[in-house]
Coordinates of C-alpha atoms in Angstrom, one line a residue:
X1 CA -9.7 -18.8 40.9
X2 CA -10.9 -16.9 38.4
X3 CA -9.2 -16.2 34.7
X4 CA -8.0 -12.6 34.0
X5 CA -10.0 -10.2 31.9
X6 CA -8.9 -10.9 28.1
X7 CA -10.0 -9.2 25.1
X8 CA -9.3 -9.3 21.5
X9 CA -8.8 -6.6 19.0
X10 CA -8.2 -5.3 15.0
X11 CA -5.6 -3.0 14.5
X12 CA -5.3 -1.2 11.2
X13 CA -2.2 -0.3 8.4
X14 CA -4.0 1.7 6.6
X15 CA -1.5 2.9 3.7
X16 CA -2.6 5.0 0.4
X17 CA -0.8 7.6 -2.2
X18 CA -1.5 11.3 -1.1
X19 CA 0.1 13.6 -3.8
X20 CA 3.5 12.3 -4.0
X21 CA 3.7 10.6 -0.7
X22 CA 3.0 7.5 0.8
X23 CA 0.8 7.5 3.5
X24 CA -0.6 5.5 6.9
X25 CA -4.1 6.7 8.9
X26 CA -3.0 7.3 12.4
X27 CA -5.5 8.7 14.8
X28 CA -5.0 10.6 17.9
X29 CA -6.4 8.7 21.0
X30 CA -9.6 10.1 22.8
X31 CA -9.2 8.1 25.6
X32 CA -7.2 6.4 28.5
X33 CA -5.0 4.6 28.1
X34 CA -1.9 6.9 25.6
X35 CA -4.9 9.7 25.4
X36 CA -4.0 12.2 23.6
X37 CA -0.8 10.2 21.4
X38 CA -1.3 9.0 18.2
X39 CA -1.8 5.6 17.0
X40 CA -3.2 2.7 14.3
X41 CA -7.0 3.1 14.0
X42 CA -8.7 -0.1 15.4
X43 CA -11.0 -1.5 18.2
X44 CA -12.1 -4.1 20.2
X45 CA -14.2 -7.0 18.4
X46 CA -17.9 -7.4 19.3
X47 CA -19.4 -10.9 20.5
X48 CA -20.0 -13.2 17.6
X49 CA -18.1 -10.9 14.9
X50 CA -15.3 -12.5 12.6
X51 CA -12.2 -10.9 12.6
X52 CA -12.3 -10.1 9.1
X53 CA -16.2 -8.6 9.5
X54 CA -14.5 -6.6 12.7
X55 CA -11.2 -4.8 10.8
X56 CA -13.8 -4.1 8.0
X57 CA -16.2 -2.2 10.3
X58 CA -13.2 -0.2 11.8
X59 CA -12.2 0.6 8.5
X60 CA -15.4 2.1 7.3
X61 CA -15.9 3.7 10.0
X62 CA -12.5 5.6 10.1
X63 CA -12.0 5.9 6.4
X64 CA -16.3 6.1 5.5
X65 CA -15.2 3.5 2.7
X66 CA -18.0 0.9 2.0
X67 CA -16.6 -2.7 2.9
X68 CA -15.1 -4.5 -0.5
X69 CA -14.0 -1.2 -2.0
X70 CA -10.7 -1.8 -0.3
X71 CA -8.1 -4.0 -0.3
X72 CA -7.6 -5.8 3.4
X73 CA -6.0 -8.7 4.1
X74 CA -4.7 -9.9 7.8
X75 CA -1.4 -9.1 8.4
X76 CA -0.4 -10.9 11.9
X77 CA -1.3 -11.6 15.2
X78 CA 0.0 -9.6 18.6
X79 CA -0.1 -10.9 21.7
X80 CA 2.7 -9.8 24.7
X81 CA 1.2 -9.8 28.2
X82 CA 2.3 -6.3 28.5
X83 CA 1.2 -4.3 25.4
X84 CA -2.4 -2.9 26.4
X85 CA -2.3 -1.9 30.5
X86 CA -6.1 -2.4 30.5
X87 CA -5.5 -6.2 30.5
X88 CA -4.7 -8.9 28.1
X89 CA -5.3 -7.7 24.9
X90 CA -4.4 -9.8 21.9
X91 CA -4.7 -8.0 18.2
X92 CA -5.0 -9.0 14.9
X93 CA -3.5 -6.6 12.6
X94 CA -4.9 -6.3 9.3
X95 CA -3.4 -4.1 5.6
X96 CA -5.5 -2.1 4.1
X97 CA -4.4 -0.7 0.6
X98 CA -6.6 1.9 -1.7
X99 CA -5.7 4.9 -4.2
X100 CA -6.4 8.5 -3.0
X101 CA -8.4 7.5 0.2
X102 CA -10.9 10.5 1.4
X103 CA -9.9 12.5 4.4
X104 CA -11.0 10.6 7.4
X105 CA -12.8 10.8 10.2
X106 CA -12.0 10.5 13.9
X107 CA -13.9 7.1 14.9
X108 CA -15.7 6.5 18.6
X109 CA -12.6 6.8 20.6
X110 CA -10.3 9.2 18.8
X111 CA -9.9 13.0 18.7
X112 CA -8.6 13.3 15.6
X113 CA -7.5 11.6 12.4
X114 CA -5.0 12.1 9.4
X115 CA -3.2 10.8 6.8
X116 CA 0.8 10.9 8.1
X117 CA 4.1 10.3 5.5
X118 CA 5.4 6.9 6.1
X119 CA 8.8 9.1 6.1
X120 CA 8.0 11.0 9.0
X121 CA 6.0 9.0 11.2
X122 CA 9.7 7.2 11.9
X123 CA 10.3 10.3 14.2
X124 CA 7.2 9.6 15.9
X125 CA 6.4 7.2 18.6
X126 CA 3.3 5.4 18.1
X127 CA 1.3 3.9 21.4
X128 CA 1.4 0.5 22.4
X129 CA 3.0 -1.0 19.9
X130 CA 2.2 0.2 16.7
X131 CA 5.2 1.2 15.8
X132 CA 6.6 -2.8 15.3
X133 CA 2.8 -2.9 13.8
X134 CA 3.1 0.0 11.0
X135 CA 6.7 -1.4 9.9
X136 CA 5.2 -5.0 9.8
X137 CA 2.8 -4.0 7.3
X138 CA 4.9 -1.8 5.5
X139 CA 7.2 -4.3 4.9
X140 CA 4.3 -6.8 4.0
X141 CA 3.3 -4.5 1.3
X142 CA 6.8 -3.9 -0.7
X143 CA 7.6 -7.5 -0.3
X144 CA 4.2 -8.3 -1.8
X145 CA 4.7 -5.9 -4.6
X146 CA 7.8 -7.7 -5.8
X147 CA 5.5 -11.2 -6.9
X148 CA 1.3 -10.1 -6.7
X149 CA -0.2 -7.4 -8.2
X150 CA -0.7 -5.4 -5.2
X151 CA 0.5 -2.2 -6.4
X152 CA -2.6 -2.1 -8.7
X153 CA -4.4 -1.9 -5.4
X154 CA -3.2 1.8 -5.3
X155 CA -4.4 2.5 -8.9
X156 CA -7.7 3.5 -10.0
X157 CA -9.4 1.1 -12.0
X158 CA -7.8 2.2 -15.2
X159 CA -4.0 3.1 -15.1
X160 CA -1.0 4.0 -16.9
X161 CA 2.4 2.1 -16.7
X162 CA 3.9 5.5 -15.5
X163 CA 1.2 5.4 -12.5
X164 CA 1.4 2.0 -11.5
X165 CA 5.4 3.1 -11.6
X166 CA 5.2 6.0 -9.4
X167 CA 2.8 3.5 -6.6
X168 CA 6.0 1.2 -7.2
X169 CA 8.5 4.3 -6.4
X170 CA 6.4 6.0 -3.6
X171 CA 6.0 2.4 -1.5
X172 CA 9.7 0.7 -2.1
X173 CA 11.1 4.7 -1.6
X174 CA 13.4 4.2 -5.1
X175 CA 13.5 5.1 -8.2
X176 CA 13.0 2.7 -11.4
X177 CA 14.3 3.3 -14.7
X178 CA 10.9 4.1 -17.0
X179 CA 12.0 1.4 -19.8
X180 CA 12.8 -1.6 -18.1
X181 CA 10.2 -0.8 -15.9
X182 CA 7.4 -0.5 -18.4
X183 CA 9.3 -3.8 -20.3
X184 CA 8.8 -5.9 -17.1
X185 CA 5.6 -5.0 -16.4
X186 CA 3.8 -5.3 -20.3
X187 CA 5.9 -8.6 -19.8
X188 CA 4.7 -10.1 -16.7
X189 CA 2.1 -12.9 -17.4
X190 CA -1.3 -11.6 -16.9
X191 CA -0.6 -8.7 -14.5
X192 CA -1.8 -5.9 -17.0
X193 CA -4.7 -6.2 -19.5
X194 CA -4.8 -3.2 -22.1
X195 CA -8.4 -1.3 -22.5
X196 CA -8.2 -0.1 -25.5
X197 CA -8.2 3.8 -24.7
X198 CA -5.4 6.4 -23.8
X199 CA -5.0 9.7 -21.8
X200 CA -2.7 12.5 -21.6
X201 CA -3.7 13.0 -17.8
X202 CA 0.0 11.9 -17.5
X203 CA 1.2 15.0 -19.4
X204 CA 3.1 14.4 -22.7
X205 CA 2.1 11.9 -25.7
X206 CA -1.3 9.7 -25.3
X207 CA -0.3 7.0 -22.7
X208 CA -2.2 3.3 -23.0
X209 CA -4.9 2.6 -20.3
X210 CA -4.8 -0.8 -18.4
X211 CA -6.6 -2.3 -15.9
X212 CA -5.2 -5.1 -13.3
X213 CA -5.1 -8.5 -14.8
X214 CA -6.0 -12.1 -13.8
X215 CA -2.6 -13.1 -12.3
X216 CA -2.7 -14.0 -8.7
X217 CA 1.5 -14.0 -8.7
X218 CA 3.8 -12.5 -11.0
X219 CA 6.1 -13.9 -13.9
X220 CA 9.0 -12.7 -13.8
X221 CA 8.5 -11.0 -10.3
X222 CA 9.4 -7.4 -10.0
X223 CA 12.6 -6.4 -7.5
X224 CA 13.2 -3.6 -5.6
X225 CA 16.7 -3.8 -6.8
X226 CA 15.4 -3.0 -10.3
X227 CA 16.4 0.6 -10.1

């Protein structure tokens, strides 16, 4: 008797800061099965690719992002009998963080792509199970704020307190008190390391220009009760 058809797969929370919003890439299917709903960008991994080579190739080919520009990191594995009607499909999810991602681009098997609020896609109904996928990594992300230096993910390479604060707002949905914010920060052990310049790109008085530090995990950690 012979085994079932069984595939494996990279699905992709793809989350970034658009304006004052934050933001997940959903693309609308192409194909059977759920065509024409909208769901995580992702697809099936080739013979002999690693997992991590795989989510990397669906990412630059949604987002048109060169591999290592990006911060991804595997996020969990998926595997009920019933979730793809194809046939056994296990995934393995991956995050995928970045400032002010380009518009992207429908992949092989999608009609369309975009860049949806966190806030709204609640209302929507994701296919297969993306929707338990998408809140996974969302809450992957603001626990991982609170003790790595993940929010500097969403910053460009040289930052000011208030925008590393606004990336901490828009992701934990809260607002933080400027001062103790800005105290925690310039006093958590190697997160921040000062360039020397300024801007006023932030409106107001010249604001200090850093750039993510060497710290790996954060001292004091940052809380999302710190409002």
């Amino acid at each position: 008797m012979g085994h079932p058809p069984f595939a494996v797969t990279v699905d992709l929370v793809v989350l970034t800061l658009t304006g004052d919003e934050l933001c997940a890439l959903v693309v609308r299917r192409g194909i059977e099965p759920y065509r024409g709903e909208w769901a995580l960008p992702g697809g099936f991994v080739r013979e002999g690719e690693d997992l991590s080579d795989a989510a990397r190739r669906e990412l630059a080919e949604e987002t048109g992002l060169a591999p290592g520009t990006v911060h991804i990191e595997q996020l969990a594995g998926y595997g009920a009998p019933d979730r793809d009607p194809r046939m056994r499909v296990v995934t393995v999810a991956h995050l995928a963080l970045a400032p002010d991602l380009p518009v992207p681009r429908a992949g092989t098997d999608a009609a369309e792509a975009r860049w949806a609020p966190v806030r709204s896609l609640g209302a929507e109904h994701l296919a297969f199970d993306h929707d338990r996928i998408l809140a996974d990594g969302l809450e992957r992300a603001r626990a991982k704020l609170e003790y790595t230096p993940l929010a500097t993910a969403f910053c460009p390479p040289e930052f000011t307190v208030a925008e590393l604060r606004r990336v901490y707002e828009l992701v934990w949905a809260t607002r933080l008190d400027p001062r103790n914010f800005h105290r925690k920060v310039t006093g958590a052990d190697g997160l921040l390391e000062p360039t020397g310049r300024t801007t006023t790109r932030d409106g107001g008085r010249p604001a200090r220009l850093y750039r993510r530090g060497k710290a790996e995990l954060l001292h004091p950690p940052m809380l999302r009760t710190a409002a």
